[in-house]
Amino acid sequence: MPTAHEAEKQHTGPAEADQPPSMSSHAGAPAAPSRNPCCLCWCCCCSCSWSEGRRPAWRASGESKLQPLPSCEACTPSPEEVQSWAQSFDKLMHSPAGRSAFRAFLRTEYSEENMLFWLACEELKAEANQHVVDEKARLIYEDYVSILSPKEVSLDSRVREGINKKMQEPSAHTFDDAQLQIYTLMHRDSYPRFLSSPAYRALLLQGDPPSSHEA
């Protein structure tokens, strides 16, 4: 009878219509959380479609822009330049070949992320396009600041809180305090070990006259 059929439709229709879109499919496969709204807090839990949609392109461009340093491994620094690295950490870090050698040393100590973070911050500070700054800042946060990242750098709570506030409106200098803290960490902790490492001593020996190796 039509009245019973209509009554059944009137019972089921509104119940389905009242359910919000993100909660409407519990019976089938579990639905992934909605990724349409982009979260405003750039903490480790943030995973929005805005960042995921642009991650591959920017990660690829970021890696390609940070690769010129390893190319310095093909160049041989002069003996004077290698010796100057022992004079100060600043001289080491201002030398492309020095940064490359130091980065290789950090890799052996499983702390290469410190140099990668410092380099990423340098690249960010050189960027003038605000849209690019926003995207690169988000990637730096996800790669080196998020507690979920395998490349997380060691930062104190004060610096982390400052970054979280600045990430609401990222700028080219969002990570300045963090960059300085990691620079200081590398200077005090890794740099002295680098100078006494076999890798650095080998570089010093490369300055010997070629005749001493050809004899």
Coordinates of N, CA and C in Angstrom, one line a residue:
M1 N 0.8 -1.2 0.0 CA 0.0 0.0 0.0 C 0.9 1.3 0.0
P2 N 0.6 2.3 -0.8 CA 1.5 3.4 -1.0 C 1.8 4.1 0.4
T3 N 0.9 4.1 1.3 CA 1.1 4.8 2.5 C 2.3 4.2 3.3
A4 N 2.3 2.9 3.3 CA 3.4 2.2 4.0 C 4.7 2.4 3.4
H5 N 4.8 2.4 2.0 CA 6.1 2.6 1.3 C 6.5 4.0 1.6
E6 N 5.6 5.0 1.5 CA 6.0 6.4 1.7 C 6.4 6.6 3.2
A7 N 5.8 5.9 4.1 CA 6.2 6.0 5.5 C 7.6 5.5 5.7
E8 N 7.9 4.4 5.0 CA 9.3 3.8 5.1 C 10.3 4.8 4.5
K9 N 10.0 5.4 3.4 CA 10.9 6.4 2.8 C 11.1 7.6 3.7
Q10 N 10.0 8.0 4.3 CA 10.1 9.2 5.2 C 10.9 8.8 6.4
H11 N 11.0 7.6 6.7 CA 11.8 7.2 7.9 C 13.3 7.1 7.6
T12 N 13.6 6.6 6.4 CA 15.0 6.4 6.1 C 15.6 7.7 5.5
G13 N 14.9 8.4 4.7 CA 15.5 9.5 4.0 C 16.1 10.6 4.9
P14 N 15.3 11.2 5.8 CA 15.9 12.2 6.7 C 17.0 11.7 7.5
A15 N 17.0 10.4 8.0 CA 18.1 9.9 8.8 C 19.4 10.0 8.1
E16 N 19.3 9.6 6.8 CA 20.6 9.7 6.0 C 21.0 11.1 5.7
A17 N 20.0 11.9 5.4 CA 20.3 13.3 5.1 C 20.9 14.1 6.3
D18 N 20.5 13.7 7.5 CA 21.0 14.4 8.7 C 22.4 14.1 9.0
Q19 N 23.0 13.0 8.4 CA 24.4 12.7 8.7 C 25.3 13.6 7.9
P20 N 26.4 14.1 8.6 CA 27.4 15.0 7.9 C 28.1 14.1 6.9
P21 N 28.7 14.7 5.8 CA 29.3 13.9 4.8 C 30.5 13.1 5.3
S22 N 31.3 13.6 6.2 CA 32.5 12.9 6.7 C 32.1 11.8 7.6
M23 N 30.9 11.7 8.1 CA 30.5 10.6 9.0 C 29.5 9.7 8.4
S24 N 29.3 9.7 7.1 CA 28.2 9.0 6.5 C 28.5 7.6 6.1
S25 N 29.8 7.1 6.1 CA 30.1 5.8 5.6 C 30.9 5.0 6.7
H26 N 30.2 4.6 7.7 CA 30.9 3.8 8.7 C 30.7 2.3 8.4
A27 N 29.7 2.0 7.6 CA 29.4 0.6 7.3 C 30.5 -0.1 6.4
G28 N 31.0 0.6 5.5 CA 32.0 0.1 4.5 C 33.4 0.2 5.1
A29 N 34.3 0.4 4.1 CA 35.7 0.5 4.5 C 35.9 1.8 5.3
P30 N 36.7 1.9 6.3 CA 36.9 3.1 7.1 C 37.2 4.3 6.3
A31 N 36.5 5.3 6.4 CA 36.8 6.5 5.6 C 37.9 7.3 6.2
A32 N 38.8 7.8 5.3 CA 39.9 8.6 5.8 C 39.4 9.9 6.3
P33 N 40.0 10.6 7.3 CA 39.6 11.9 7.8 C 39.6 12.9 6.7
S34 N 38.6 13.8 6.7 CA 38.5 14.8 5.7 C 39.8 15.6 5.6
R35 N 40.3 15.8 4.4 CA 41.6 16.6 4.2 C 41.3 17.9 3.6
N36 N 40.0 18.3 3.5 CA 39.7 19.5 2.8 C 40.1 20.7 3.7
P37 N 39.7 20.8 5.0 CA 40.1 21.9 5.8 C 41.5 21.9 6.1
C38 N 42.2 22.9 5.9 CA 43.6 23.0 6.2 C 43.8 23.5 7.7
C39 N 44.5 22.7 8.5 CA 44.7 23.1 9.9 C 45.5 24.4 10.0
L40 N 45.2 25.2 11.0 CA 45.8 26.4 11.2 C 47.1 26.3 12.1
C41 N 47.2 25.2 12.8 CA 48.3 25.1 13.7 C 49.3 24.1 13.0
W42 N 50.5 24.6 12.8 CA 51.5 23.8 12.1 C 52.3 22.9 13.0
C43 N 51.5 22.1 13.8 CA 52.2 21.2 14.7 C 52.4 19.9 14.0
C44 N 53.0 18.9 14.7 CA 53.3 17.6 14.0 C 52.1 16.9 13.5
C45 N 50.9 17.2 14.0 CA 49.7 16.4 13.7 C 49.1 17.0 12.4
C46 N 49.6 18.1 11.9 CA 49.0 18.7 10.7 C 49.3 17.9 9.5
S47 N 48.3 17.4 8.8 CA 48.5 16.7 7.5 C 47.3 17.1 6.6
C48 N 47.5 18.1 5.9 CA 46.4 18.6 5.1 C 46.7 18.4 3.6
S49 N 45.6 18.5 2.8 CA 45.8 18.3 1.4 C 46.7 19.4 0.8
W50 N 46.6 20.6 1.4 CA 47.4 21.7 0.8 C 48.9 21.4 0.8
S51 N 49.4 20.8 1.9 CA 50.8 20.5 2.0 C 51.1 19.2 1.2
E52 N 50.2 18.2 1.3 CA 50.5 17.0 0.6 C 50.5 17.1 -0.9
G53 N 49.6 18.0 -1.4 CA 49.5 18.2 -2.8 C 50.8 18.8 -3.4
R54 N 51.5 19.6 -2.6 CA 52.7 20.3 -3.1 C 54.0 19.7 -2.6
R55 N 53.9 18.7 -1.7 CA 55.1 18.2 -1.2 C 56.0 17.6 -2.2
P56 N 55.5 16.7 -3.2 CA 56.5 16.1 -4.1 C 57.3 17.1 -4.9
A57 N 56.5 18.1 -5.4 CA 57.2 19.1 -6.3 C 58.3 19.9 -5.5
W58 N 57.9 20.3 -4.3 CA 58.8 21.1 -3.5 C 59.9 20.3 -2.9
R59 N 59.6 19.1 -2.6 CA 60.7 18.2 -2.1 C 61.7 18.0 -3.2
A60 N 61.2 17.7 -4.4 CA 62.1 17.5 -5.5 C 63.0 18.7 -5.8
S61 N 62.3 19.9 -5.8 CA 63.1 21.1 -6.1 C 64.0 21.4 -4.9
G62 N 63.6 21.2 -3.7 CA 64.5 21.4 -2.5 C 65.7 20.6 -2.6
E63 N 65.5 19.3 -2.9 CA 66.7 18.4 -3.0 C 67.6 18.8 -4.1
S64 N 67.1 19.2 -5.3 CA 67.9 19.6 -6.4 C 68.7 20.8 -6.1
K65 N 68.1 21.8 -5.3 CA 68.8 23.0 -5.0 C 69.8 22.8 -3.9
L66 N 69.7 21.8 -3.1 CA 70.7 21.5 -2.1 C 71.8 20.6 -2.5
Q67 N 71.7 20.1 -3.8 CA 72.7 19.2 -4.3 C 74.0 19.8 -4.8
P68 N 74.1 21.1 -5.1 CA 75.4 21.6 -5.5 C 76.5 21.4 -4.5
L69 N 76.2 21.3 -3.2 CA 77.3 21.1 -2.3 C 78.1 19.8 -2.5
P70 N 77.4 18.6 -2.7 CA 78.1 17.4 -3.0 C 79.0 17.5 -4.2
S71 N 78.6 18.3 -5.2 CA 79.4 18.5 -6.4 C 80.8 19.0 -6.0
C72 N 81.0 19.7 -4.9 CA 82.3 20.2 -4.5 C 83.2 19.0 -4.1
E73 N 82.7 17.8 -3.9 CA 83.5 16.7 -3.6 C 84.4 16.4 -4.8
A74 N 83.9 16.8 -6.0 CA 84.8 16.6 -7.2 C 85.9 17.6 -7.3
C75 N 85.8 18.7 -6.7 CA 86.8 19.7 -6.7 C 87.8 19.4 -5.5
T76 N 89.0 19.7 -5.7 CA 90.0 19.5 -4.6 C 90.3 20.9 -4.0
P77 N 90.0 21.2 -2.8 CA 90.4 22.5 -2.2 C 91.9 22.6 -2.0
S78 N 92.3 23.8 -2.1 CA 93.8 24.0 -1.9 C 94.2 23.6 -0.5
P79 N 95.5 23.3 -0.3 CA 96.0 23.0 1.0 C 95.7 24.2 2.0
E80 N 95.9 25.4 1.5 CA 95.6 26.6 2.4 C 94.2 26.6 2.8
E81 N 93.3 26.3 1.9 CA 91.9 26.3 2.3 C 91.5 25.3 3.3
V82 N 92.1 24.1 3.1 CA 91.8 23.0 4.1 C 92.3 23.4 5.4
Q83 N 93.5 24.0 5.5 CA 94.1 24.4 6.7 C 93.3 25.5 7.4
S84 N 92.7 26.3 6.6 CA 91.9 27.4 7.2 C 90.7 27.0 7.9
W85 N 90.2 25.8 7.6 CA 89.0 25.2 8.2 C 89.3 25.0 9.7
A86 N 90.5 24.8 10.1 CA 90.8 24.6 11.5 C 91.0 25.9 12.2
Q87 N 91.0 27.0 11.5 CA 91.1 28.3 12.2 C 89.8 28.7 12.9
S88 N 88.7 28.5 12.2 CA 87.4 28.8 12.8 C 86.3 28.0 12.1
F89 N 85.2 27.8 12.8 CA 84.1 27.1 12.3 C 83.4 28.0 11.2
D90 N 83.5 29.3 11.3 CA 82.9 30.2 10.3 C 83.6 30.0 9.0
K91 N 84.9 29.9 9.0 CA 85.7 29.7 7.7 C 85.3 28.3 7.1
L92 N 85.1 27.3 7.9 CA 84.7 26.0 7.4 C 83.3 26.2 6.7
M93 N 82.4 26.8 7.4 CA 81.0 26.9 6.9 C 80.8 27.9 5.7
H94 N 81.8 28.8 5.5 CA 81.8 29.7 4.4 C 82.4 29.1 3.2
S95 N 83.0 27.9 3.3 CA 83.7 27.3 2.2 C 82.8 26.2 1.6
P96 N 82.4 26.3 0.4 CA 81.6 25.2 -0.2 C 82.2 23.8 -0.1
A97 N 83.5 23.7 -0.3 CA 84.2 22.4 -0.1 C 84.2 22.0 1.3
G98 N 84.4 23.0 2.2 CA 84.4 22.8 3.6 C 83.0 22.2 4.1
R99 N 82.0 22.9 3.7 CA 80.6 22.4 4.0 C 80.4 21.0 3.5
S100 N 80.9 20.7 2.3 CA 80.7 19.4 1.8 C 81.4 18.3 2.6
A101 N 82.7 18.6 3.0 CA 83.4 17.7 3.8 C 82.8 17.5 5.2
F102 N 82.4 18.6 5.7 CA 81.8 18.5 7.1 C 80.5 17.8 7.0
R103 N 79.7 18.0 6.0 CA 78.4 17.2 5.8 C 78.7 15.7 5.7
A104 N 79.7 15.4 5.0 CA 80.1 13.9 4.8 C 80.5 13.4 6.2
F105 N 81.2 14.2 7.0 CA 81.6 13.7 8.3 C 80.3 13.6 9.2
L106 N 79.4 14.5 9.2 CA 78.2 14.4 10.0 C 77.4 13.2 9.6
R107 N 77.4 12.8 8.3 CA 76.7 11.6 7.9 C 77.2 10.4 8.6
T108 N 78.5 10.3 8.8 CA 79.1 9.2 9.5 C 78.7 9.2 11.0
E109 N 78.3 10.3 11.5 CA 77.9 10.4 12.9 C 76.3 10.4 13.0
Y110 N 75.7 10.2 11.9 CA 74.2 10.1 11.9 C 73.6 11.4 12.4
S111 N 74.2 12.5 12.0 CA 73.7 13.9 12.4 C 73.7 14.8 11.2
E112 N 73.6 14.2 10.0 CA 73.6 15.0 8.8 C 72.4 16.0 8.7
E113 N 71.3 15.6 9.4 CA 70.2 16.5 9.4 C 70.4 17.9 9.9
N114 N 71.5 18.1 10.8 CA 71.8 19.4 11.3 C 72.3 20.3 10.1
M115 N 73.2 19.7 9.3 CA 73.6 20.5 8.2 C 72.5 20.7 7.1
L116 N 71.7 19.7 6.9 CA 70.6 19.9 5.9 C 69.6 21.0 6.4
F117 N 69.3 21.0 7.7 CA 68.5 22.0 8.2 C 69.1 23.4 8.1
W118 N 70.3 23.5 8.4 CA 71.0 24.8 8.3 C 71.0 25.3 6.8
L119 N 71.3 24.4 5.9 CA 71.2 24.7 4.5 C 69.8 25.1 4.0
A120 N 68.8 24.4 4.5 CA 67.5 24.7 4.1 C 67.1 26.1 4.6
C121 N 67.5 26.5 5.8 CA 67.3 27.8 6.4 C 68.0 28.9 5.5
E122 N 69.2 28.6 5.1 CA 69.9 29.6 4.3 C 69.2 29.8 3.0
E123 N 68.7 28.7 2.4 CA 67.9 28.8 1.1 C 66.6 29.6 1.3
L124 N 66.0 29.4 2.5 CA 64.7 30.1 2.8 C 65.0 31.6 2.9
K125 N 66.0 32.0 3.6 CA 66.3 33.4 3.8 C 66.7 34.1 2.5
A126 N 67.1 33.4 1.5 CA 67.4 34.0 0.2 C 66.2 34.1 -0.7
E127 N 65.0 33.6 -0.2 CA 63.8 33.6 -1.0 C 63.0 34.9 -0.8
A128 N 62.6 35.5 -1.9 CA 61.8 36.8 -1.8 C 60.3 36.6 -2.1
N129 N 60.0 35.5 -2.8 CA 58.6 35.3 -3.1 C 57.8 34.7 -1.9
Q130 N 56.8 35.4 -1.4 CA 56.1 35.0 -0.2 C 55.4 33.7 -0.3
H131 N 54.9 33.4 -1.5 CA 54.2 32.1 -1.7 C 55.2 31.0 -1.6
V132 N 56.4 31.2 -2.2 CA 57.4 30.2 -2.1 C 57.9 30.0 -0.6
V133 N 58.0 31.2 0.0 CA 58.4 31.2 1.5 C 57.5 30.3 2.3
D134 N 56.2 30.5 2.1 CA 55.2 29.8 2.8 C 55.3 28.3 2.6
E135 N 55.5 27.9 1.4 CA 55.6 26.4 1.1 C 56.9 25.8 1.6
K136 N 58.0 26.5 1.4 CA 59.3 26.0 1.9 C 59.3 26.0 3.4
A137 N 58.7 27.0 4.1 CA 58.7 27.0 5.5 C 57.9 25.8 6.1
R138 N 56.8 25.4 5.4 CA 56.1 24.3 5.9 C 56.9 23.0 5.7
L139 N 57.6 22.9 4.6 CA 58.4 21.7 4.4 C 59.5 21.6 5.4
I140 N 60.2 22.7 5.7 CA 61.2 22.7 6.7 C 60.7 22.3 8.0
Y141 N 59.5 22.8 8.3 CA 58.9 22.4 9.6 C 58.6 20.9 9.7
E142 N 58.0 20.4 8.6 CA 57.7 18.9 8.6 C 58.9 18.1 8.6
D143 N 60.0 18.5 7.9 CA 61.2 17.7 7.8 C 62.1 17.7 9.0
Y144 N 62.2 18.9 9.6 CA 63.2 19.0 10.7 C 62.7 19.5 12.0
V145 N 61.5 20.0 12.1 CA 61.0 20.4 13.4 C 60.0 19.5 14.0
S146 N 59.1 18.9 13.2 CA 58.1 18.0 13.6 C 58.7 16.8 14.4
I147 N 58.1 16.5 15.6 CA 58.6 15.4 16.4 C 58.3 14.0 15.7
L148 N 57.6 14.0 14.6 CA 57.3 12.8 13.9 C 58.3 12.5 12.8
S149 N 59.1 13.5 12.5 CA 60.1 13.4 11.4 C 61.3 12.6 11.8
P150 N 61.8 11.7 11.0 CA 63.0 10.9 11.3 C 64.3 11.9 11.2
K151 N 64.1 13.0 10.7 CA 65.2 14.0 10.5 C 65.1 15.2 11.5
E152 N 64.3 15.0 12.6 CA 64.1 16.0 13.5 C 65.4 16.5 14.2
V153 N 65.6 17.8 14.2 CA 66.8 18.4 14.9 C 66.5 18.7 16.3
S154 N 67.5 18.8 17.1 CA 67.4 19.0 18.5 C 67.2 20.5 18.9
L155 N 66.0 20.9 19.3 CA 65.7 22.3 19.6 C 65.1 22.3 21.0
D156 N 65.4 23.4 21.7 CA 64.8 23.5 23.1 C 63.3 24.0 22.9
S157 N 62.6 23.9 24.0 CA 61.2 24.1 24.0 C 60.9 25.6 23.7
R158 N 61.8 26.5 24.1 CA 61.5 27.9 23.9 C 61.6 28.2 22.4
V159 N 62.6 27.6 21.7 CA 62.7 27.9 20.2 C 61.5 27.2 19.5
R160 N 61.1 26.0 19.9 CA 60.0 25.3 19.3 C 58.7 26.1 19.4
E161 N 58.5 26.7 20.6 CA 57.3 27.5 20.8 C 57.3 28.7 19.9
G162 N 58.5 29.3 19.8 CA 58.6 30.5 18.9 C 58.3 30.1 17.5
I163 N 58.8 29.0 17.0 CA 58.5 28.6 15.6 C 57.0 28.3 15.4
N164 N 56.4 27.7 16.4 CA 55.0 27.4 16.2 C 54.1 28.7 16.1
K165 N 54.5 29.7 16.8 CA 53.8 31.0 16.7 C 54.1 31.6 15.3
K166 N 55.4 31.6 14.9 CA 55.7 32.2 13.6 C 55.2 31.5 12.4
M167 N 54.9 30.2 12.6 CA 54.4 29.5 11.4 C 52.9 29.8 11.1
Q168 N 52.3 30.6 11.9 CA 50.9 31.1 11.6 C 51.0 32.1 10.4
E169 N 52.2 32.8 10.4 CA 52.5 33.7 9.2 C 53.9 33.6 8.9
P170 N 54.3 32.5 8.2 CA 55.7 32.2 7.9 C 56.4 33.4 7.2
S171 N 57.7 33.5 7.5 CA 58.5 34.5 6.8 C 59.9 33.8 6.5
A172 N 60.7 34.6 5.8 CA 62.0 34.0 5.4 C 62.9 33.9 6.7
H173 N 62.5 34.5 7.8 CA 63.3 34.4 9.0 C 62.6 33.6 10.1
T174 N 61.6 32.8 9.8 CA 60.9 32.0 10.8 C 61.8 31.1 11.6
F175 N 62.9 30.6 11.0 CA 63.7 29.6 11.7 C 65.1 30.2 12.1
D176 N 65.2 31.5 12.2 CA 66.5 32.1 12.5 C 67.0 31.6 13.9
D177 N 66.2 31.6 14.9 CA 66.6 31.2 16.2 C 67.0 29.7 16.2
A178 N 66.2 28.9 15.5 CA 66.5 27.5 15.4 C 67.8 27.2 14.7
Q179 N 68.0 28.0 13.6 CA 69.2 27.8 12.8 C 70.5 28.2 13.6
L180 N 70.4 29.3 14.4 CA 71.5 29.6 15.2 C 71.8 28.6 16.3
Q181 N 70.7 28.0 16.8 CA 70.9 27.0 17.8 C 71.6 25.7 17.3
I182 N 71.2 25.3 16.1 CA 71.8 24.2 15.4 C 73.3 24.5 15.0
Y183 N 73.5 25.7 14.5 CA 74.8 26.2 14.2 C 75.8 26.1 15.4
T184 N 75.3 26.6 16.5 CA 76.1 26.5 17.7 C 76.3 25.1 18.2
L185 N 75.3 24.2 18.0 CA 75.5 22.8 18.4 C 76.5 22.1 17.5
M186 N 76.5 22.4 16.2 CA 77.6 21.8 15.3 C 78.9 22.4 15.7
H187 N 79.0 23.7 16.0 CA 80.3 24.3 16.3 C 80.9 23.7 17.6
R188 N 80.1 23.5 18.6 CA 80.6 23.1 19.9 C 80.8 21.5 20.0
D189 N 79.9 20.8 19.2 CA 79.9 19.4 19.4 C 80.6 18.6 18.3
S190 N 80.2 18.9 17.0 CA 80.7 18.1 15.9 C 82.0 18.7 15.3
Y191 N 82.2 20.0 15.3 CA 83.4 20.6 14.7 C 84.7 20.1 15.3
P192 N 84.8 20.1 16.6 CA 86.1 19.6 17.2 C 86.4 18.1 16.8
R193 N 85.4 17.3 16.7 CA 85.6 15.9 16.3 C 86.0 15.8 14.8
F194 N 85.4 16.7 14.0 CA 85.8 16.8 12.6 C 87.2 17.1 12.4
L195 N 87.7 18.0 13.2 CA 89.1 18.4 13.0 C 90.1 17.3 13.4
S196 N 89.7 16.4 14.3 CA 90.5 15.3 14.8 C 90.2 14.0 14.0
S197 N 89.3 14.1 13.1 CA 88.9 12.9 12.4 C 89.9 12.5 11.3
P198 N 89.9 11.2 11.0 CA 90.7 10.7 9.9 C 90.4 11.4 8.5
A199 N 89.1 11.7 8.4 CA 88.7 12.3 7.1 C 89.3 13.7 6.9
Y200 N 89.4 14.5 8.0 CA 90.1 15.8 7.8 C 91.6 15.6 7.7
R201 N 92.2 14.7 8.4 CA 93.6 14.5 8.3 C 93.9 14.0 6.9
A202 N 93.1 13.2 6.3 CA 93.3 12.8 4.9 C 93.3 14.0 3.9
L203 N 92.4 14.9 4.2 CA 92.3 16.1 3.3 C 93.6 16.9 3.5
L204 N 94.1 17.0 4.7 CA 95.4 17.7 4.9 C 96.5 17.0 4.1
L205 N 96.5 15.7 4.1 CA 97.6 15.0 3.4 C 97.5 15.1 1.9
Q206 N 96.3 15.4 1.4 CA 96.2 15.6 0.0 C 97.0 16.9 -0.5
G207 N 97.4 17.7 0.4 CA 98.1 18.9 0.1 C 99.6 18.6 -0.2
D208 N 100.0 17.4 0.1 CA 101.4 17.0 -0.2 C 101.8 17.1 -1.6
P209 N 103.0 17.4 -2.0 CA 103.4 17.5 -3.4 C 103.1 16.2 -4.1
P210 N 102.6 16.2 -5.4 CA 102.3 15.0 -6.1 C 103.5 14.1 -6.2
S211 N 104.7 14.6 -6.2 CA 105.9 13.8 -6.4 C 106.1 12.8 -5.2
S212 N 105.6 13.2 -4.0 CA 105.8 12.3 -2.9 C 104.8 11.1 -3.0
H213 N 103.8 11.2 -3.8 CA 102.9 10.1 -4.0 C 103.3 9.2 -5.2
E214 N 104.0 9.8 -6.2 CA 104.4 9.2 -7.4 C 105.7 8.4 -7.3
A215 N 106.4 8.7 -6.2 CA 107.8 8.1 -6.1 C 107.7 6.6 -5.9

